[in-house]
Amino acid sequence: MCLTIDVNTKLVGLLGYPLGHSFSSIMHNAAFKKLGLNYLYLPIEVTAENLREVAAGIARMNFAGYNVTIPHKMSIMKYIDRVDELARVIGAVNVVSLKSGAATGYNTDGEGFVRSLQAGAGIRVEGRSFFIVGSGGAAKSIAMTLAFREAREILICNRTEQKAHDLAEDINTKVKSCSKVVPMQREIMKTALRHAEILVNTTSVGMHPNDDQMPIDADCLYEDLIVADIVYNPVKTKLLKAAEERGCRTLGGLGMLVYQGAEGFRIWTGLEPSVDIMFEAVLSR
Ligand code: ATR
C-alpha cells in the first residue's frame, strides 16, 4: 500500500484478463512504499470488448500509466497516441505512460531480460551470440531487443519451425540481419550451441506444474554456455539444474520479471526503484 490514499495519489493500473496470477501489484506497491511515493498500483481485469473504453477512461483520470498483459499487449496499440520504436518492431506494448494527456506505449519485456543478464550474470549483449528456444510473444520481445542492442547473432529454434522462420525474418528485416533458424533436431542443436554463448528458454516448458520437463536435451549443454530461463515458477527449473550439473552459469526468470517492472516504474515516476525490494516482494508471494 502507499502511505496515504488521497486526491493526490497517482494510480498505475494493470490491464489484462484474467489477473489472478499476477505478481505486479505486490512488486510495485512495495517499491512505491520504499521510496515514500504517493502512488498505488491496481490490477484491473478488462475483457477485450471493454479495452477501448477503459483505456480512454483511464487517460482522463489520475493515472500515471499502466501495464498491459495477456490478452491485450497487441490490441492496446490501437487505443494509444504513440508507440515507441522498439515496441513498434516487437508489435506489442506492456507499459503505457500518460503524460500531458498523451498515452505512449513501450515494451520493457526484452529490456527486462537484458538488464537481468547484466545484473545477474555480468553479461552485456553487444557482440554476443544467443540461441533462443521458442518463437512466441516473449521470444519476440527478447530477440528484437537483443538485435536492437547489437547482439552479433540470434539463433532461433522452435517446435513449430515456420514460426521460427517468421521471427528470424522479422528480426533481419526490421532491425538487423543477424538471425538464423536452427531446426529442433538434437544433433543440429548441439552443434549450433557449441558456437553460441547464451541459451535462452522463452517457452513455458518446465513451468509449474510441469516441473519435470525441459525444452532441450541435457546433453546439448556444454560447460562454457550461459543458460537463462524466463520461467520463474519454479525459481530453479529442470533446465537450470541440468545446466548447473554440467558446469554452466545460469540465470533464472525472476530477474526478467523484476527488471521489466523496474523499467515501467522508471517510465511512470522518473525514478529508479529498489530492485532488491522488488525481488523480496515477489519471493514473499
Ligand atoms: P508467450 O507469449 O509466453 O511467449 P506463446 O506466444 O504462446 O507464449 O509462445 C509459447 C512458445 O512456447 C512457443 O514457441 C511454443 O512453441 P510452438 O510455437 O510450437 O507452439 C513453445 N512451447 C509451448 N509448449 C511447448 C512444448 N511442450 N514443447 C516445445 N515448445 C513449446
Short mmCIF file of C-alpha atoms and ligand atoms in Angstrom, two decimals:
data_model
loop_
_atom_site.label_atom_id
_atom_site.label_comp_id
_atom_site.label_asym_id
_atom_site.label_seq_id
_atom_site.Cartn_x
_atom_site.Cartn_y
_atom_site.Cartn_z
CA MET A 1 0.00 0.00 0.00
CA CYS A 2 1.07 3.60 -0.49
CA LEU A 3 1.44 5.80 2.57
CA THR A 4 -1.79 7.78 2.14
CA ILE A 5 -4.55 7.48 -0.40
CA ASP A 6 -5.90 10.92 -1.18
CA VAL A 7 -6.73 13.18 -4.09
CA ASN A 8 -3.03 13.48 -4.94
CA THR A 9 -2.47 9.72 -5.17
CA LYS A 10 -1.20 8.72 -8.60
CA LEU A 11 -2.63 5.46 -9.86
CA VAL A 12 -0.94 2.84 -12.02
CA GLY A 13 -3.12 0.11 -13.48
CA LEU A 14 -2.60 -3.39 -14.79
CA LEU A 15 -4.97 -4.17 -17.67
CA GLY A 16 -5.41 -7.81 -18.59
CA TYR A 17 -7.67 -10.81 -18.21
CA PRO A 18 -7.51 -12.88 -16.07
CA LEU A 19 -5.10 -11.39 -13.49
CA GLY A 20 -5.23 -13.97 -10.70
CA HIS A 21 -1.57 -14.96 -11.05
CA SER A 22 0.00 -11.53 -11.36
CA PHE A 23 2.94 -10.53 -9.15
CA SER A 24 2.95 -6.93 -10.37
CA SER A 25 0.87 -5.18 -7.71
CA ILE A 26 2.84 -6.58 -4.78
CA MET A 27 6.12 -5.74 -6.52
CA HIS A 28 5.21 -2.16 -7.49
CA ASN A 29 3.42 -1.22 -4.28
CA ALA A 30 6.46 -2.39 -2.27
CA ALA A 31 8.72 -0.24 -4.48
CA PHE A 32 6.43 2.84 -4.17
CA LYS A 33 6.36 2.43 -0.40
CA LYS A 34 10.15 2.11 -0.18
CA LEU A 35 10.57 5.50 -1.91
CA GLY A 36 7.68 7.07 0.03
CA LEU A 37 5.81 7.83 -3.22
CA ASN A 38 2.09 8.58 -3.14
CA TYR A 39 1.35 6.01 -5.86
CA LEU A 40 -0.95 2.99 -5.88
CA TYR A 41 -0.79 0.04 -8.29
CA LEU A 42 -4.17 -1.53 -9.08
CA PRO A 43 -4.99 -4.70 -11.04
CA ILE A 44 -7.97 -4.03 -13.33
CA GLU A 45 -9.45 -7.02 -15.12
CA VAL A 46 -10.63 -5.91 -18.56
CA THR A 47 -12.08 -8.08 -21.32
CA ALA A 48 -11.31 -7.43 -24.99
CA GLU A 49 -14.67 -5.78 -25.73
CA ASN A 50 -14.14 -3.18 -22.98
CA LEU A 51 -10.47 -2.37 -23.58
CA ARG A 52 -11.04 0.72 -25.74
CA GLU A 53 -13.40 2.36 -23.23
CA VAL A 54 -11.28 1.51 -20.19
CA ALA A 55 -8.10 2.87 -21.85
CA ALA A 56 -9.93 6.08 -22.81
CA GLY A 57 -11.34 6.49 -19.27
CA ILE A 58 -8.00 5.88 -17.56
CA ALA A 59 -6.35 8.51 -19.78
CA ARG A 60 -8.74 11.11 -18.27
CA MET A 61 -8.18 10.09 -14.65
CA ASN A 62 -5.36 10.44 -12.12
CA PHE A 63 -3.30 7.62 -13.65
CA ALA A 64 0.43 7.95 -14.32
CA GLY A 65 0.13 4.99 -16.66
CA TYR A 66 -0.47 1.27 -16.72
CA ASN A 67 0.88 -2.15 -17.55
CA VAL A 68 -0.77 -4.24 -20.21
CA THR A 69 -0.74 -8.01 -20.13
CA ILE A 70 -2.38 -11.02 -21.79
CA PRO A 71 -4.51 -10.79 -23.93
CA HIS A 72 -4.19 -7.04 -24.71
CA LYS A 73 -0.49 -6.43 -25.47
CA MET A 74 -1.16 -6.08 -29.21
CA SER A 75 -4.68 -4.66 -29.28
CA ILE A 76 -3.84 -1.78 -26.91
CA MET A 77 -1.70 -0.26 -29.68
CA LYS A 78 -4.89 0.84 -31.48
CA TYR A 79 -6.04 2.85 -28.48
CA ILE A 80 -2.94 4.87 -27.56
CA ASP A 81 -1.42 8.00 -29.12
CA ARG A 82 2.20 6.95 -29.70
CA VAL A 83 4.19 3.73 -29.77
CA ASP A 84 7.92 3.82 -29.09
CA GLU A 85 10.20 2.38 -31.81
CA LEU A 86 11.24 -0.83 -30.03
CA ALA A 87 7.62 -1.63 -29.06
CA ARG A 88 6.60 -0.99 -32.68
CA VAL A 89 9.08 -3.51 -34.10
CA ILE A 90 8.16 -6.03 -31.40
CA GLY A 91 4.50 -5.42 -32.22
CA ALA A 92 3.40 -5.41 -28.56
CA VAL A 93 3.14 -2.95 -25.68
CA ASN A 94 3.38 -3.84 -21.98
CA VAL A 95 3.83 -0.35 -20.48
CA VAL A 96 1.82 2.81 -21.21
CA SER A 97 2.76 6.21 -19.81
CA LEU A 98 0.22 9.03 -19.55
CA LYS A 99 1.77 12.48 -19.76
CA SER A 100 0.04 15.74 -20.67
CA GLY A 101 -2.98 13.84 -21.93
CA ALA A 102 -0.93 11.66 -24.35
CA ALA A 103 -0.64 7.87 -23.99
CA THR A 104 2.71 6.42 -25.11
CA GLY A 105 3.35 2.69 -25.33
CA TYR A 106 6.62 0.87 -24.59
CA ASN A 107 7.80 -2.69 -24.43
CA THR A 108 10.05 -3.40 -21.43
CA ASP A 109 9.96 -7.22 -21.54
CA GLY A 110 13.11 -7.61 -23.62
CA GLU A 111 14.82 -4.76 -21.79
CA GLY A 112 13.97 -6.56 -18.52
CA PHE A 113 15.80 -9.62 -19.83
CA VAL A 114 18.80 -7.55 -20.94
CA ARG A 115 19.10 -5.81 -17.58
CA SER A 116 18.69 -9.10 -15.74
CA LEU A 117 21.51 -10.58 -17.83
CA GLN A 118 23.75 -7.65 -16.97
CA ALA A 119 22.89 -7.59 -13.27
CA GLY A 120 22.68 -11.36 -12.71
CA ALA A 121 25.49 -12.64 -14.93
CA GLY A 122 27.56 -9.53 -15.75
CA ILE A 123 26.87 -10.06 -19.47
CA ARG A 124 26.50 -7.25 -21.98
CA VAL A 125 24.60 -8.01 -25.17
CA GLU A 126 26.82 -6.26 -27.74
CA GLY A 127 28.74 -8.72 -29.91
CA ARG A 128 27.31 -11.84 -28.23
CA SER A 129 25.75 -14.90 -29.82
CA PHE A 130 22.35 -16.06 -28.50
CA PHE A 131 20.41 -19.29 -29.01
CA ILE A 132 16.70 -18.73 -28.32
CA VAL A 133 14.27 -21.60 -27.81
CA GLY A 134 10.69 -20.59 -28.65
CA SER A 135 9.05 -18.15 -31.05
CA GLY A 136 6.07 -16.75 -29.12
CA GLY A 137 5.48 -13.28 -27.69
CA ALA A 138 8.24 -13.50 -25.09
CA ALA A 139 10.77 -14.75 -27.67
CA LYS A 140 9.89 -11.86 -29.96
CA SER A 141 10.34 -9.19 -27.26
CA ILE A 142 13.68 -10.64 -26.20
CA ALA A 143 15.05 -11.33 -29.68
CA MET A 144 14.12 -7.90 -31.07
CA THR A 145 15.64 -6.17 -28.04
CA LEU A 146 18.84 -8.22 -28.36
CA ALA A 147 19.09 -7.23 -32.04
CA PHE A 148 18.48 -3.57 -31.11
CA ARG A 149 21.26 -3.88 -28.54
CA GLU A 150 23.72 -5.12 -31.19
CA ALA A 151 23.84 -8.84 -30.46
CA ARG A 152 26.16 -10.48 -33.01
CA GLU A 153 23.94 -13.46 -33.79
CA ILE A 154 20.48 -14.69 -32.79
CA LEU A 155 19.71 -18.35 -33.49
CA ILE A 156 16.05 -19.32 -33.19
CA CYS A 157 14.81 -22.84 -32.55
CA ASN A 158 11.12 -23.68 -32.15
CA ARG A 159 8.87 -26.74 -32.12
CA THR A 160 6.82 -25.19 -34.95
CA GLU A 161 9.68 -24.34 -37.31
CA GLN A 162 7.69 -21.97 -39.50
CA LYS A 163 7.22 -19.62 -36.54
CA ALA A 164 11.00 -19.59 -36.04
CA HIS A 165 11.44 -18.61 -39.71
CA ASP A 166 8.86 -15.82 -39.36
CA LEU A 167 10.61 -14.43 -36.27
CA ALA A 168 14.09 -14.63 -37.79
CA GLU A 169 12.87 -12.85 -40.93
CA ASP A 170 11.21 -10.17 -38.80
CA ILE A 171 14.46 -9.53 -36.93
CA ASN A 172 16.53 -9.48 -40.14
CA THR A 173 14.23 -7.06 -41.96
CA LYS A 174 13.14 -4.79 -39.10
CA VAL A 175 16.32 -4.46 -37.02
CA LYS A 176 19.45 -6.03 -38.48
CA SER A 177 20.49 -9.11 -40.37
CA CYS A 178 21.78 -11.36 -37.58
CA SER A 179 19.23 -14.14 -37.19
CA LYS A 180 19.09 -17.75 -38.42
CA VAL A 181 16.83 -20.71 -37.75
CA VAL A 182 18.09 -23.92 -36.12
CA PRO A 183 15.84 -26.94 -36.70
CA MET A 184 14.72 -28.64 -33.49
CA GLN A 185 16.86 -31.77 -34.04
CA ARG A 186 19.24 -32.83 -31.32
CA GLU A 187 22.50 -33.16 -33.30
CA ILE A 188 21.94 -29.91 -35.20
CA MET A 189 21.05 -28.08 -31.97
CA LYS A 190 24.12 -29.49 -30.25
CA THR A 191 26.44 -28.20 -32.99
CA ALA A 192 24.74 -24.79 -33.06
CA LEU A 193 25.00 -24.47 -29.28
CA ARG A 194 28.77 -25.07 -29.43
CA HIS A 195 29.04 -21.77 -31.32
CA ALA A 196 26.53 -19.84 -29.20
CA GLU A 197 27.33 -18.15 -25.90
CA ILE A 198 23.95 -17.72 -24.25
CA LEU A 199 20.96 -20.09 -24.38
CA VAL A 200 17.59 -18.55 -23.56
CA ASN A 201 14.47 -20.63 -22.94
CA THR A 202 11.45 -18.47 -23.77
CA THR A 203 8.93 -21.34 -23.85
CA SER A 204 6.70 -22.35 -20.96
CA VAL A 205 8.30 -25.81 -20.85
CA GLY A 206 9.35 -26.57 -17.25
CA MET A 207 6.81 -24.19 -15.72
CA HIS A 208 4.84 -25.41 -12.72
CA PRO A 209 3.04 -27.89 -12.68
CA ASN A 210 5.27 -29.37 -15.43
CA ASP A 211 8.44 -29.02 -13.34
CA ASP A 212 9.86 -32.30 -14.68
CA GLN A 213 10.07 -31.09 -18.31
CA MET A 214 12.85 -29.26 -20.13
CA PRO A 215 12.88 -27.65 -23.57
CA ILE A 216 16.08 -29.29 -24.88
CA ASP A 217 18.15 -32.39 -24.09
CA ALA A 218 20.68 -32.01 -21.29
CA ASP A 219 23.46 -33.37 -23.50
CA CYS A 220 23.12 -30.31 -25.78
CA LEU A 221 24.51 -28.20 -22.92
CA TYR A 222 28.25 -27.68 -22.56
CA GLU A 223 30.32 -26.06 -19.87
CA ASP A 224 31.03 -22.61 -21.33
CA LEU A 225 27.38 -21.88 -22.10
CA ILE A 226 25.38 -19.36 -20.07
CA VAL A 227 21.86 -20.76 -19.65
CA ALA A 228 18.93 -18.41 -18.99
CA ASP A 229 15.34 -19.45 -18.39
CA ILE A 230 12.48 -16.94 -18.37
CA VAL A 231 10.31 -19.38 -16.37
CA TYR A 232 10.28 -18.19 -12.73
CA ASN A 233 7.99 -20.76 -11.15
CA PRO A 234 9.84 -22.88 -10.07
CA VAL A 235 12.71 -20.46 -9.36
CA LYS A 236 15.20 -23.15 -10.43
CA THR A 237 13.79 -25.07 -13.40
CA LYS A 238 14.88 -28.52 -14.51
CA LEU A 239 16.81 -26.85 -17.36
CA LEU A 240 18.75 -24.69 -14.90
CA LYS A 241 19.51 -27.67 -12.65
CA ALA A 242 20.80 -29.69 -15.61
CA ALA A 243 22.88 -26.70 -16.75
CA GLU A 244 24.42 -26.31 -13.29
CA GLU A 245 25.31 -30.01 -13.23
CA ARG A 246 27.18 -29.50 -16.48
CA GLY A 247 29.10 -26.54 -15.06
CA CYS A 248 27.19 -23.79 -16.94
CA ARG A 249 26.48 -20.38 -15.44
CA THR A 250 22.71 -19.96 -15.06
CA LEU A 251 20.14 -17.20 -14.79
CA GLY A 252 16.55 -17.69 -13.56
CA GLY A 253 13.42 -15.92 -14.78
CA LEU A 254 12.68 -13.79 -11.71
CA GLY A 255 15.22 -11.18 -12.83
CA MET A 256 13.37 -10.52 -16.09
CA LEU A 257 10.08 -10.16 -14.19
CA VAL A 258 11.59 -7.67 -11.73
CA TYR A 259 13.60 -5.65 -14.26
CA GLN A 260 10.73 -5.31 -16.77
CA GLY A 261 8.77 -3.93 -13.82
CA ALA A 262 11.63 -1.65 -12.80
CA GLU A 263 11.70 -0.19 -16.33
CA GLY A 264 7.96 0.55 -16.13
CA PHE A 265 8.41 2.14 -12.70
CA ARG A 266 11.08 4.43 -14.13
CA ILE A 267 8.84 5.40 -17.07
CA TRP A 268 5.90 6.31 -14.76
CA THR A 269 7.80 8.04 -11.95
CA GLY A 270 11.11 9.15 -13.47
CA LEU A 271 12.81 7.41 -10.53
CA GLU A 272 14.83 4.19 -10.14
CA PRO A 273 13.09 1.72 -7.83
CA SER A 274 14.86 -0.56 -5.35
CA VAL A 275 15.16 -3.83 -7.27
CA ASP A 276 16.11 -5.56 -4.01
CA ILE A 277 12.71 -4.64 -2.55
CA MET A 278 11.00 -5.81 -5.73
CA PHE A 279 12.81 -9.20 -5.60
CA GLU A 280 11.90 -9.54 -1.93
CA ALA A 281 8.24 -8.78 -2.69
CA VAL A 282 7.90 -11.37 -5.46
CA LEU A 283 9.77 -14.02 -3.46
CA SER A 284 7.48 -13.50 -0.46
CA ARG A 285 4.36 -14.06 -2.54
P1 ATR B 1 4.46 -16.32 -24.78
O1 ATR B 1 3.70 -15.11 -25.22
O2 ATR B 1 4.52 -16.51 -23.29
O3 ATR B 1 5.80 -16.39 -25.41
P2 ATR B 1 3.23 -18.11 -26.69
O4 ATR B 1 3.15 -16.97 -27.64
O5 ATR B 1 2.05 -18.99 -26.54
O6 ATR B 1 3.58 -17.59 -25.23
O7 ATR B 1 4.52 -18.99 -27.07
C1 ATR B 1 4.85 -20.14 -26.42
C2 ATR B 1 6.15 -20.74 -27.01
O8 ATR B 1 6.47 -21.90 -26.26
C3 ATR B 1 6.04 -21.16 -28.46
O9 ATR B 1 7.29 -21.00 -29.08
C4 ATR B 1 5.68 -22.64 -28.32
O10 ATR B 1 6.03 -23.44 -29.42
P3 ATR B 1 5.03 -23.57 -30.71
O11 ATR B 1 5.25 -22.32 -31.50
O12 ATR B 1 5.48 -24.78 -31.40
O13 ATR B 1 3.63 -23.68 -30.15
C5 ATR B 1 6.54 -23.02 -27.14
N1 ATR B 1 6.04 -24.21 -26.46
C6 ATR B 1 4.97 -24.29 -25.63
N2 ATR B 1 4.82 -25.56 -25.19
C7 ATR B 1 5.83 -26.29 -25.75
C8 ATR B 1 6.23 -27.66 -25.66
N3 ATR B 1 5.58 -28.55 -24.89
N4 ATR B 1 7.33 -28.05 -26.36
C9 ATR B 1 8.02 -27.16 -27.13
N5 ATR B 1 7.68 -25.85 -27.24
C10 ATR B 1 6.61 -25.42 -26.56
#
